[in-house]
mmCIF file of C-alpha atoms in Angstrom:
data_model
loop_
_atom_site.group_PDB
_atom_site.id
_atom_site.type_symbol
_atom_site.label_atom_id
_atom_site.label_comp_id
_atom_site.label_asym_id
_atom_site.label_seq_id
_atom_site.Cartn_x
_atom_site.Cartn_y
_atom_site.Cartn_z
ATOM 1 C CA MET K 90 -135.656 178.116 -118.725
ATOM 2 C CA THR K 91 -139.166 178.502 -120.214
ATOM 3 C CA PRO K 92 -142.256 177.951 -118.038
ATOM 4 C CA LYS K 93 -143.354 175.115 -120.290
ATOM 5 C CA LEU K 94 -140.151 173.038 -119.772
ATOM 6 C CA SER K 95 -140.326 173.739 -116.060
ATOM 7 C CA ALA K 96 -143.810 172.371 -115.830
ATOM 8 C CA SER K 97 -142.794 169.265 -117.679
ATOM 9 C CA ARG K 98 -139.902 168.522 -115.415
ATOM 10 C CA SER K 99 -141.996 168.974 -112.392
ATOM 11 C CA ALA K 100 -144.674 166.534 -113.759
ATOM 12 C CA LEU K 101 -141.935 163.995 -114.462
ATOM 13 C CA LEU K 102 -140.504 164.252 -110.952
ATOM 14 C CA ARG K 103 -143.978 163.949 -109.454
ATOM 15 C CA GLY K 104 -144.480 160.825 -111.576
ATOM 16 C CA LEU K 105 -141.181 159.253 -110.434
ATOM 17 C CA SER K 106 -141.988 159.978 -106.742
ATOM 18 C CA LEU K 107 -145.347 158.403 -107.066
ATOM 19 C CA ALA K 108 -143.917 155.199 -108.741
ATOM 20 C CA ALA K 109 -141.275 154.875 -105.920
ATOM 21 C CA ALA K 110 -144.014 155.163 -103.470
ATOM 22 C CA LEU K 111 -146.143 152.526 -105.058
ATOM 23 C CA LEU K 112 -143.196 150.156 -105.191
ATOM 24 C CA LEU K 113 -142.342 150.757 -101.511
ATOM 25 C CA LEU K 114 -145.948 150.173 -100.614
ATOM 26 C CA SER K 115 -146.238 146.863 -102.508
ATOM 27 C CA ALA K 116 -142.980 145.656 -101.043
ATOM 28 C CA CYS K 117 -144.295 146.396 -97.554
ATOM 29 C CA GLN K 118 -147.525 144.712 -98.391
ATOM 30 C CA GLY K 119 -145.548 141.606 -99.785
ATOM 31 C CA GLU K 120 -143.548 141.432 -96.582
ATOM 32 C CA ASP K 121 -146.730 141.595 -94.516
ATOM 33 C CA GLU K 122 -148.355 138.965 -96.550
ATOM 34 C CA GLN K 123 -145.320 136.724 -96.212
ATOM 35 C CA ALA K 124 -145.185 137.208 -92.535
ATOM 36 C CA GLU K 125 -148.770 136.292 -92.390
ATOM 37 C CA LEU K 126 -148.314 132.974 -94.355
ATOM 38 C CA PRO K 127 -148.493 129.866 -92.092
ATOM 39 C CA PRO K 128 -145.343 127.790 -91.601
ATOM 40 C CA ARG K 129 -144.576 125.388 -94.468
ATOM 41 C CA PRO K 130 -145.090 121.754 -93.459
ATOM 42 C CA VAL K 131 -142.047 119.580 -93.959
ATOM 43 C CA LYS K 132 -140.906 116.114 -93.240
ATOM 44 C CA THR K 133 -137.574 115.538 -91.576
ATOM 45 C CA VAL K 134 -135.249 112.869 -90.487
ATOM 46 C CA THR K 135 -133.010 113.048 -87.434
ATOM 47 C CA VAL K 136 -129.252 112.822 -88.159
ATOM 48 C CA SER K 137 -127.519 109.762 -86.564
ATOM 49 C CA PHE K 138 -123.788 109.046 -87.194
ATOM 50 C CA ASN K 139 -122.800 105.405 -87.118
ATOM 51 C CA PRO K 140 -119.757 103.428 -88.166
ATOM 52 C CA ASP K 141 -119.705 102.978 -91.938
ATOM 53 C CA ASP K 142 -120.780 99.459 -93.046
ATOM 54 C CA THR K 143 -118.425 98.695 -95.911
ATOM 55 C CA PHE K 144 -121.045 96.726 -97.930
ATOM 56 C CA GLY K 145 -123.923 98.615 -96.446
ATOM 57 C CA SER K 146 -126.922 96.283 -95.554
ATOM 58 C CA LEU K 147 -126.844 93.628 -98.252
ATOM 59 C CA VAL K 148 -129.254 90.853 -98.806
ATOM 60 C CA GLY K 149 -128.090 87.458 -100.086
ATOM 61 C CA GLU K 150 -129.012 83.776 -99.785
ATOM 62 C CA VAL K 151 -127.598 80.661 -98.276
ATOM 63 C CA GLN K 152 -125.963 78.293 -100.936
ATOM 64 C CA PRO K 153 -124.044 75.023 -100.541
ATOM 65 C CA ARG K 154 -120.335 75.287 -101.008
ATOM 66 C CA PHE K 155 -120.194 71.937 -102.791
ATOM 67 C CA GLU K 156 -123.064 70.996 -105.259
ATOM 68 C CA THR K 157 -122.626 68.210 -107.748
ATOM 69 C CA ASN K 158 -124.408 67.544 -110.967
ATOM 70 C CA PHE K 159 -124.679 63.784 -111.467
ATOM 71 C CA SER K 160 -125.028 62.437 -115.034
ATOM 72 C CA PHE K 161 -124.443 59.275 -117.122
ATOM 73 C CA ARG K 162 -121.323 58.821 -119.156
ATOM 74 C CA GLN K 163 -123.429 57.186 -121.865
ATOM 75 C CA GLY K 164 -126.936 58.072 -123.270
ATOM 76 C CA GLY K 165 -129.901 55.912 -122.922
ATOM 77 C CA GLU K 166 -133.353 55.455 -121.361
ATOM 78 C CA VAL K 167 -133.890 56.208 -117.700
ATOM 79 C CA ARG K 168 -135.189 52.954 -116.130
ATOM 80 C CA GLU K 169 -135.409 54.238 -112.603
ATOM 81 C CA ARG K 170 -134.834 57.482 -110.593
ATOM 82 C CA THR K 171 -134.888 56.687 -106.887
ATOM 83 C CA VAL K 172 -134.758 60.188 -105.426
ATOM 84 C CA ASP K 173 -136.690 63.404 -105.573
ATOM 85 C CA VAL K 174 -136.013 67.046 -104.637
ATOM 86 C CA GLY K 175 -135.461 67.385 -100.839
ATOM 87 C CA ASP K 176 -134.449 63.664 -100.239
ATOM 88 C CA LEU K 177 -131.448 63.123 -98.071
ATOM 89 C CA VAL K 178 -128.850 60.695 -99.584
ATOM 90 C CA LYS K 179 -125.827 58.889 -98.228
ATOM 91 C CA ALA K 180 -122.651 58.144 -99.999
ATOM 92 C CA GLY K 181 -123.105 55.074 -102.240
ATOM 93 C CA ASP K 182 -126.917 55.454 -102.498
ATOM 94 C CA VAL K 183 -128.375 54.839 -105.994
ATOM 95 C CA LEU K 184 -129.760 58.037 -107.576
ATOM 96 C CA ALA K 185 -130.793 56.764 -111.032
ATOM 97 C CA GLN K 186 -130.256 53.975 -113.440
ATOM 98 C CA LEU K 187 -130.395 53.480 -117.184
ATOM 99 C CA ASP K 188 -131.796 50.485 -119.120
ATOM 100 C CA SER K 189 -128.877 47.995 -119.173
ATOM 101 C CA GLU K 190 -130.061 44.974 -121.116
ATOM 102 C CA ASP K 191 -127.803 45.705 -124.079
ATOM 103 C CA GLN K 192 -124.831 46.441 -121.769
ATOM 104 C CA GLN K 193 -125.410 43.102 -119.870
ATOM 105 C CA ASP K 194 -125.265 41.309 -123.186
ATOM 106 C CA ALA K 195 -122.022 43.056 -123.936
ATOM 107 C CA VAL K 196 -120.554 41.838 -120.614
ATOM 108 C CA ARG K 197 -121.622 38.278 -121.373
ATOM 109 C CA LYS K 198 -120.010 38.509 -124.753
ATOM 110 C CA ALA K 199 -116.866 39.756 -123.239
ATOM 111 C CA GLU K 200 -116.847 36.977 -120.648
ATOM 112 C CA ALA K 201 -117.204 34.464 -123.491
ATOM 113 C CA ASN K 202 -114.268 36.065 -125.442
ATOM 114 C CA VAL K 203 -112.226 35.775 -122.298
ATOM 115 C CA PHE K 204 -113.080 32.086 -121.872
ATOM 116 C CA ALA K 205 -112.160 31.406 -125.604
ATOM 117 C CA ALA K 206 -108.934 33.316 -125.380
ATOM 118 C CA ARG K 207 -107.917 31.389 -122.187
ATOM 119 C CA ALA K 208 -108.603 28.068 -123.866
ATOM 120 C CA ASN K 209 -106.491 29.040 -126.868
ATOM 121 C CA LEU K 210 -103.756 30.203 -124.443
ATOM 122 C CA ASP K 211 -103.804 26.826 -122.667
ATOM 123 C CA ASN K 212 -103.405 24.852 -125.911
ATOM 124 C CA ALA K 213 -100.626 27.130 -127.142
ATOM 125 C CA VAL K 214 -98.784 26.735 -123.802
ATOM 126 C CA MET K 215 -99.128 22.987 -123.884
ATOM 127 C CA ASN K 216 -97.903 22.838 -127.438
ATOM 128 C CA ARG K 217 -94.925 25.095 -126.658
ATOM 129 C CA ASP K 218 -93.918 23.088 -123.683
ATOM 130 C CA ARG K 219 -94.223 19.799 -125.649
ATOM 131 C CA LEU K 220 -91.942 21.084 -128.356
ATOM 132 C CA GLN K 221 -89.441 22.370 -125.920
ATOM 133 C CA SER K 222 -89.194 18.892 -124.386
ATOM 134 C CA LEU K 223 -88.719 17.345 -127.888
ATOM 135 C CA TYR K 224 -86.184 19.816 -129.071
ATOM 136 C CA PRO K 225 -83.591 19.152 -130.485
ATOM 137 C CA ARG K 226 -84.052 15.372 -130.767
ATOM 138 C CA THR K 227 -87.321 15.217 -132.725
ATOM 139 C CA ALA K 228 -88.486 18.899 -133.009
ATOM 140 C CA THR K 229 -86.976 21.434 -135.196
ATOM 141 C CA ARG K 230 -85.963 24.888 -134.047
ATOM 142 C CA GLN K 231 -88.434 26.367 -136.587
ATOM 143 C CA ALA K 232 -91.394 24.423 -135.024
ATOM 144 C CA LEU K 233 -90.316 25.423 -131.475
ATOM 145 C CA ASP K 234 -90.108 29.241 -132.504
ATOM 146 C CA ALA K 235 -93.525 28.985 -134.022
ATOM 147 C CA ALA K 236 -95.031 27.453 -130.964
ATOM 148 C CA ILE K 237 -93.471 30.109 -128.703
ATOM 149 C CA ALA K 238 -94.894 32.800 -131.011
ATOM 150 C CA GLN K 239 -98.325 31.230 -130.856
ATOM 151 C CA ALA K 240 -98.285 31.095 -126.994
ATOM 152 C CA THR K 241 -97.193 34.709 -126.862
ATOM 153 C CA THR K 242 -100.113 35.717 -129.193
ATOM 154 C CA ALA K 243 -102.547 33.668 -127.268
ATOM 155 C CA GLN K 244 -101.517 35.437 -124.061
ATOM 156 C CA ALA K 245 -101.898 38.812 -125.731
ATOM 157 C CA SER K 246 -105.484 37.749 -126.795
ATOM 158 C CA VAL K 247 -106.224 36.860 -123.152
ATOM 159 C CA ASP K 248 -105.019 40.307 -122.017
ATOM 160 C CA ALA K 249 -107.112 41.983 -124.706
ATOM 161 C CA ALA K 250 -110.240 39.960 -123.754
ATOM 162 C CA ASN K 251 -109.729 40.848 -120.044
ATOM 163 C CA ALA K 252 -109.477 44.534 -120.909
ATOM 164 C CA ALA K 253 -112.702 44.263 -123.032
ATOM 165 C CA LEU K 254 -114.428 42.662 -120.105
ATOM 166 C CA ARG K 255 -113.313 45.437 -117.717
ATOM 167 C CA VAL K 256 -114.566 48.016 -120.189
ATOM 168 C CA ALA K 257 -117.951 46.121 -120.478
ATOM 169 C CA ASN K 258 -118.318 45.977 -116.729
ATOM 170 C CA ASN K 259 -117.474 49.679 -116.402
ATOM 171 C CA ASN K 260 -120.015 50.579 -118.962
ATOM 172 C CA LEU K 261 -122.528 48.524 -117.041
ATOM 173 C CA ASP K 262 -121.644 50.213 -113.856
ATOM 174 C CA ASN K 263 -121.936 53.554 -115.571
ATOM 175 C CA ARG K 264 -125.580 52.775 -116.207
ATOM 176 C CA THR K 265 -126.133 53.468 -112.550
ATOM 177 C CA VAL K 266 -125.485 56.810 -110.798
ATOM 178 C CA LYS K 267 -124.511 56.843 -107.109
ATOM 179 C CA ALA K 268 -124.008 59.547 -104.595
ATOM 180 C CA ASN K 269 -120.371 60.188 -103.797
ATOM 181 C CA ALA K 270 -121.075 61.949 -100.428
ATOM 182 C CA ASP K 271 -123.837 62.693 -97.972
ATOM 183 C CA GLY K 272 -126.200 65.426 -99.001
ATOM 184 C CA VAL K 273 -129.645 66.615 -100.128
ATOM 185 C CA VAL K 274 -131.228 66.490 -103.586
ATOM 186 C CA THR K 275 -131.760 70.031 -104.872
ATOM 187 C CA ALA K 276 -132.729 69.355 -108.424
ATOM 188 C CA VAL K 277 -133.663 66.624 -110.914
ATOM 189 C CA GLY K 278 -133.144 66.705 -114.667
ATOM 190 C CA ALA K 279 -134.795 63.557 -116.038
ATOM 191 C CA GLU K 280 -137.880 61.403 -115.374
ATOM 192 C CA THR K 281 -138.293 57.705 -115.630
ATOM 193 C CA GLY K 282 -138.701 56.588 -119.335
ATOM 194 C CA GLN K 283 -136.861 59.683 -120.642
ATOM 195 C CA ASN K 284 -133.945 59.387 -123.039
ATOM 196 C CA VAL K 285 -130.969 61.279 -121.841
ATOM 197 C CA GLY K 286 -127.605 62.063 -123.366
ATOM 198 C CA ALA K 287 -124.158 61.529 -122.027
ATOM 199 C CA GLY K 288 -123.365 64.284 -119.536
ATOM 200 C CA GLN K 289 -126.959 65.566 -119.112
ATOM 201 C CA MET K 290 -127.803 66.497 -115.564
ATOM 202 C CA VAL K 291 -130.014 63.795 -114.077
ATOM 203 C CA VAL K 292 -129.746 64.644 -110.256
ATOM 204 C CA ARG K 293 -128.131 67.582 -108.400
ATOM 205 C CA VAL K 294 -126.892 66.919 -104.894
ATOM 206 C CA ALA K 295 -125.687 69.547 -102.405
ATOM 207 C CA ARG K 296 -123.462 68.541 -99.454
ATOM 208 C CA MET K 297 -124.801 69.655 -96.061
ATOM 209 C CA GLU K 298 -121.631 69.991 -94.153
ATOM 210 C CA GLU K 299 -120.486 73.497 -95.594
ATOM 211 C CA LYS K 300 -122.768 76.472 -96.408
ATOM 212 C CA ASP K 301 -121.990 79.748 -97.862
ATOM 213 C CA ALA K 302 -123.890 83.069 -97.705
ATOM 214 C CA VAL K 303 -123.696 84.595 -101.218
ATOM 215 C CA PHE K 304 -124.035 88.395 -101.770
ATOM 216 C CA GLN K 305 -123.864 90.696 -104.800
ATOM 217 C CA VAL K 306 -121.739 93.571 -103.895
ATOM 218 C CA PRO K 307 -121.662 96.896 -105.881
ATOM 219 C CA GLU K 308 -118.387 98.058 -107.476
ATOM 220 C CA SER K 309 -118.037 101.055 -105.199
ATOM 221 C CA ALA K 310 -117.617 98.734 -102.217
ATOM 222 C CA ILE K 311 -115.741 95.855 -103.697
ATOM 223 C CA GLN K 312 -112.435 97.760 -103.501
ATOM 224 C CA SER K 313 -112.351 97.556 -99.692
ATOM 225 C CA ALA K 314 -113.244 93.917 -99.487
ATOM 226 C CA SER K 315 -110.668 91.359 -98.414
ATOM 227 C CA ARG K 316 -110.500 87.641 -97.634
ATOM 228 C CA ASP K 317 -109.742 88.404 -93.950
ATOM 229 C CA MET K 318 -113.011 90.330 -93.501
ATOM 230 C CA ARG K 319 -115.410 89.021 -90.934
ATOM 231 C CA ILE K 320 -119.134 89.033 -91.831
ATOM 232 C CA GLU K 321 -122.174 88.717 -89.549
ATOM 233 C CA VAL K 322 -125.109 86.959 -91.203
ATOM 234 C CA ARG K 323 -128.712 86.770 -89.934
ATOM 235 C CA LEU K 324 -131.800 85.291 -91.305
ATOM 236 C CA LEU K 325 -134.337 87.738 -92.658
ATOM 237 C CA SER K 326 -137.247 85.536 -91.447
ATOM 238 C CA ASN K 327 -135.658 85.211 -87.990
ATOM 239 C CA PRO K 328 -133.150 88.064 -87.145
ATOM 240 C CA GLN K 329 -132.249 86.297 -83.971
ATOM 241 C CA SER K 330 -130.748 83.445 -85.869
ATOM 242 C CA THR K 331 -127.208 84.490 -86.716
ATOM 243 C CA ALA K 332 -123.952 83.067 -87.829
ATOM 244 C CA GLY K 333 -120.457 84.399 -88.358
ATOM 245 C CA GLY K 334 -118.403 83.876 -91.413
ATOM 246 C CA ARG K 335 -115.262 84.940 -93.382
ATOM 247 C CA VAL K 336 -115.062 86.017 -96.991
ATOM 248 C CA ARG K 337 -113.934 82.926 -98.872
ATOM 249 C CA GLU K 338 -114.153 83.972 -102.481
ATOM 250 C CA ILE K 339 -114.454 87.276 -104.326
ATOM 251 C CA SER K 340 -115.428 87.092 -107.964
ATOM 252 C CA PRO K 341 -112.856 88.697 -110.185
ATOM 253 C CA VAL K 342 -115.371 89.514 -112.901
ATOM 254 C CA ALA K 343 -118.566 91.586 -112.516
ATOM 255 C CA ASP K 344 -121.968 90.398 -113.629
ATOM 256 C CA PRO K 345 -122.539 91.719 -117.125
ATOM 257 C CA ILE K 346 -126.039 92.825 -116.301
ATOM 258 C CA THR K 347 -125.972 94.190 -112.718
ATOM 259 C CA ARG K 348 -122.253 95.116 -112.737
ATOM 260 C CA ASN K 349 -122.217 93.628 -109.198
ATOM 261 C CA PHE K 350 -119.438 91.267 -107.914
ATOM 262 C CA THR K 351 -120.195 88.025 -106.158
ATOM 263 C CA ILE K 352 -118.802 87.464 -102.720
ATOM 264 C CA ARG K 353 -119.100 84.065 -101.050
ATOM 265 C CA VAL K 354 -118.896 83.910 -97.218
ATOM 266 C CA ALA K 355 -118.034 80.664 -95.554
ATOM 267 C CA LEU K 356 -120.426 80.239 -92.508
ATOM 268 C CA ASP K 357 -119.039 78.944 -89.154
ATOM 269 C CA ASN K 358 -121.475 76.371 -87.794
ATOM 270 C CA PRO K 359 -124.606 77.925 -89.089
ATOM 271 C CA PRO K 360 -127.893 77.052 -87.246
ATOM 272 C CA GLU K 361 -130.150 74.353 -88.699
ATOM 273 C CA ASP K 362 -132.677 77.052 -89.901
ATOM 274 C CA PHE K 363 -130.011 78.298 -92.323
ATOM 275 C CA ARG K 364 -131.430 76.218 -95.171
ATOM 276 C CA PHE K 365 -130.332 76.429 -98.774
ATOM 277 C CA GLY K 366 -132.015 79.338 -100.484
ATOM 278 C CA SER K 367 -132.893 81.144 -97.251
ATOM 279 C CA ALA K 368 -132.673 84.881 -97.518
ATOM 280 C CA VAL K 369 -130.022 86.477 -95.238
ATOM 281 C CA ARG K 370 -128.753 89.966 -94.429
ATOM 282 C CA GLY K 371 -124.932 90.355 -94.098
ATOM 283 C CA SER K 372 -123.084 93.176 -92.348
ATOM 284 C CA VAL K 373 -119.369 93.793 -91.783
ATOM 285 C CA ARG K 374 -118.084 93.605 -88.310
ATOM 286 C CA GLN K 375 -115.147 95.935 -88.965
ATOM 287 C CA ALA K 376 -116.259 99.465 -88.267
ATOM 288 C CA GLY K 377 -115.313 102.323 -90.429
ATOM 289 C CA ASP K 378 -115.500 106.133 -90.118
ATOM 290 C CA PRO K 379 -118.803 107.479 -88.704
ATOM 291 C CA VAL K 380 -121.318 108.460 -91.356
ATOM 292 C CA ALA K 381 -124.874 109.703 -91.496
ATOM 293 C CA ARG K 382 -127.211 107.957 -94.001
ATOM 294 C CA LEU K 383 -129.731 110.339 -95.580
ATOM 295 C CA PRO K 384 -132.368 109.592 -98.249
ATOM 296 C CA MET K 385 -131.695 111.012 -101.727
ATOM 297 C CA THR K 386 -134.798 113.275 -101.405
ATOM 298 C CA ALA K 387 -132.853 115.352 -98.821
ATOM 299 C CA LEU K 388 -130.021 116.239 -101.222
ATOM 300 C CA PHE K 389 -130.036 119.871 -102.553
ATOM 301 C CA ASN K 390 -127.683 121.110 -105.225
ATOM 302 C CA GLN K 391 -126.765 124.663 -104.452
ATOM 303 C CA GLY K 392 -124.562 124.997 -107.584
ATOM 304 C CA SER K 393 -121.185 124.805 -105.696
ATOM 305 C CA GLY K 394 -121.799 121.413 -104.186
ATOM 306 C CA SER K 395 -124.149 119.220 -102.204
ATOM 307 C CA ALA K 396 -126.132 120.695 -99.342
ATOM 308 C CA VAL K 397 -129.105 119.819 -97.153
ATOM 309 C CA TRP K 398 -131.794 121.926 -95.420
ATOM 310 C CA ILE K 399 -131.868 121.643 -91.585
ATOM 311 C CA VAL K 400 -134.561 122.945 -89.254
ATOM 312 C CA ASP K 401 -133.560 125.076 -86.240
ATOM 313 C CA PRO K 402 -135.551 123.572 -83.303
ATOM 314 C CA GLY K 403 -135.592 126.893 -81.446
ATOM 315 C CA SER K 404 -136.988 129.156 -84.202
ATOM 316 C CA SER K 405 -138.452 126.429 -86.401
ATOM 317 C CA THR K 406 -136.750 128.055 -89.478
ATOM 318 C CA THR K 407 -134.731 126.468 -92.230
ATOM 319 C CA LYS K 408 -131.008 126.724 -92.871
ATOM 320 C CA LEU K 409 -128.984 125.573 -95.864
ATOM 321 C CA VAL K 410 -125.758 123.743 -94.919
ATOM 322 C CA PRO K 411 -123.159 122.273 -97.322
ATOM 323 C CA VAL K 412 -122.237 118.711 -96.652
ATOM 324 C CA THR K 413 -119.474 116.268 -97.646
ATOM 325 C CA VAL K 414 -120.787 113.207 -99.407
ATOM 326 C CA LEU K 415 -118.899 109.964 -98.956
ATOM 327 C CA ARG K 416 -120.720 108.011 -101.611
ATOM 328 C CA PHE K 417 -124.055 107.627 -103.267
ATOM 329 C CA GLU K 418 -126.074 104.429 -103.067
ATOM 330 C CA THR K 419 -129.337 103.416 -104.670
ATOM 331 C CA GLN K 420 -131.756 105.321 -102.500
ATOM 332 C CA ASP K 421 -129.400 107.022 -99.842
ATOM 333 C CA PHE K 422 -126.222 108.915 -99.691
ATOM 334 C CA LEU K 423 -123.616 108.920 -96.840
ATOM 335 C CA VAL K 424 -122.432 112.140 -95.199
ATOM 336 C CA THR K 425 -119.261 112.676 -93.310
ATOM 337 C CA THR K 426 -119.308 116.299 -92.439
ATOM 338 C CA GLY K 427 -121.679 119.270 -92.428
ATOM 339 C CA VAL K 428 -124.454 118.045 -90.012
ATOM 340 C CA ALA K 429 -124.290 116.768 -86.463
ATOM 341 C CA ASP K 430 -126.126 114.121 -84.469
ATOM 342 C CA GLY K 431 -129.645 115.260 -83.709
ATOM 343 C CA ASP K 432 -130.073 117.648 -86.562
ATOM 344 C CA HIS K 433 -133.422 117.606 -88.318
ATOM 345 C CA VAL K 434 -132.831 117.340 -92.084
ATOM 346 C CA VAL K 435 -135.770 118.063 -94.480
ATOM 347 C CA VAL K 436 -136.402 115.036 -96.584
ATOM 348 C CA ALA K 437 -139.532 116.189 -98.521
ATOM 349 C CA GLY K 438 -140.069 119.600 -100.179
ATOM 350 C CA ALA K 439 -136.434 120.606 -100.047
ATOM 351 C CA GLN K 440 -136.561 122.352 -103.494
ATOM 352 C CA GLN K 441 -139.204 124.808 -102.350
ATOM 353 C CA LEU K 442 -137.406 126.126 -99.290
ATOM 354 C CA ARG K 443 -135.319 129.285 -98.773
ATOM 355 C CA PRO K 444 -133.163 130.404 -95.764
ATOM 356 C CA GLY K 445 -135.108 131.573 -92.720
ATOM 357 C CA MET K 446 -138.447 130.153 -93.899
ATOM 358 C CA PRO K 447 -140.694 129.078 -91.034
ATOM 359 C CA VAL K 448 -141.705 125.434 -91.162
ATOM 360 C CA ARG K 449 -143.785 122.993 -89.265
ATOM 361 C CA LEU K 450 -142.783 119.378 -88.729
ATOM 362 C CA LEU K 451 -145.287 116.846 -90.044
ATOM 363 C CA GLU K 452 -146.327 113.903 -88.179
ATOM 364 C CA GLY K 453 -144.349 110.719 -89.273
ATOM 365 C CA SER K 454 -140.971 112.497 -89.328
ATOM 366 C CA LEU K 455 -138.279 109.988 -88.633
ATOM 367 C CA GLU K 456 -136.387 110.179 -85.421
#
């Protein structure tokens, strides 16, 4: 080997040794700098396992079970509306009336037709009876048959006139709308002097004796709903006011916009402050498997599945643990395994953490 090649190789080896030394030195400096970094502040939530609420915590409203839209069978001008929204009504109370002058004239005309038909019938019956007494001495069979037919026709005319009078009276009665049960007026659809059509809602009355709590349930929870399910309902404005109920109706079709299903809960003797339209919160009394509810910000995707960061209370360092997710909701997700009661799960800054990183709990962390 020539001296020149030996010198080049020695220079190359010295260069490699120097580079390795520099890399080792910078790595040591990086570890020292990392060790000197202050703990990263994080916000956590304390894990608490509770029985799964099938519907979660849903907010609905109180609605009447029976609500009737009252309208006129015929169109016309509203002469009077005797109730307003919020008025209590009894069965038989007048709610509204149409102008009825023309219909009263129709009734009087029908009564006159009945009177005329009865007079014709009386004459026809008298003529028939007279000919029957004269037949066969002075009256012919042909005259008697004609008299019998005339009396029969007169009787039919009376029947037709009576039917027309009943129709006229019914039409007159239909110019007045009356409540068919006790209740409260929840809406009005016409004012005095307004022309309305047949079937147009004029007054809406809700019965007071039966009330429902109505909820919109997501598709993920509707599969476990049943009519035997007991629901506990409480007022949002007064959580101390509660009522129990049973699922009475489950909508077979989802709302085309929200994709939620409507569930109506028949309330058992609700308190008086359960007024129509009041906001209520419903929960299922039947307990399911224990689950932990965590906010979506705590979820960490490690590639192979869902995971969360927990903080070791002894060393104040982070640890990534895989979890089993029961279901995802709008802002939360439910966990069945992977964490335990009392664990501190990071809910802010999870994407910037790595295993063993020292952290500091921020004030305001949820217990």
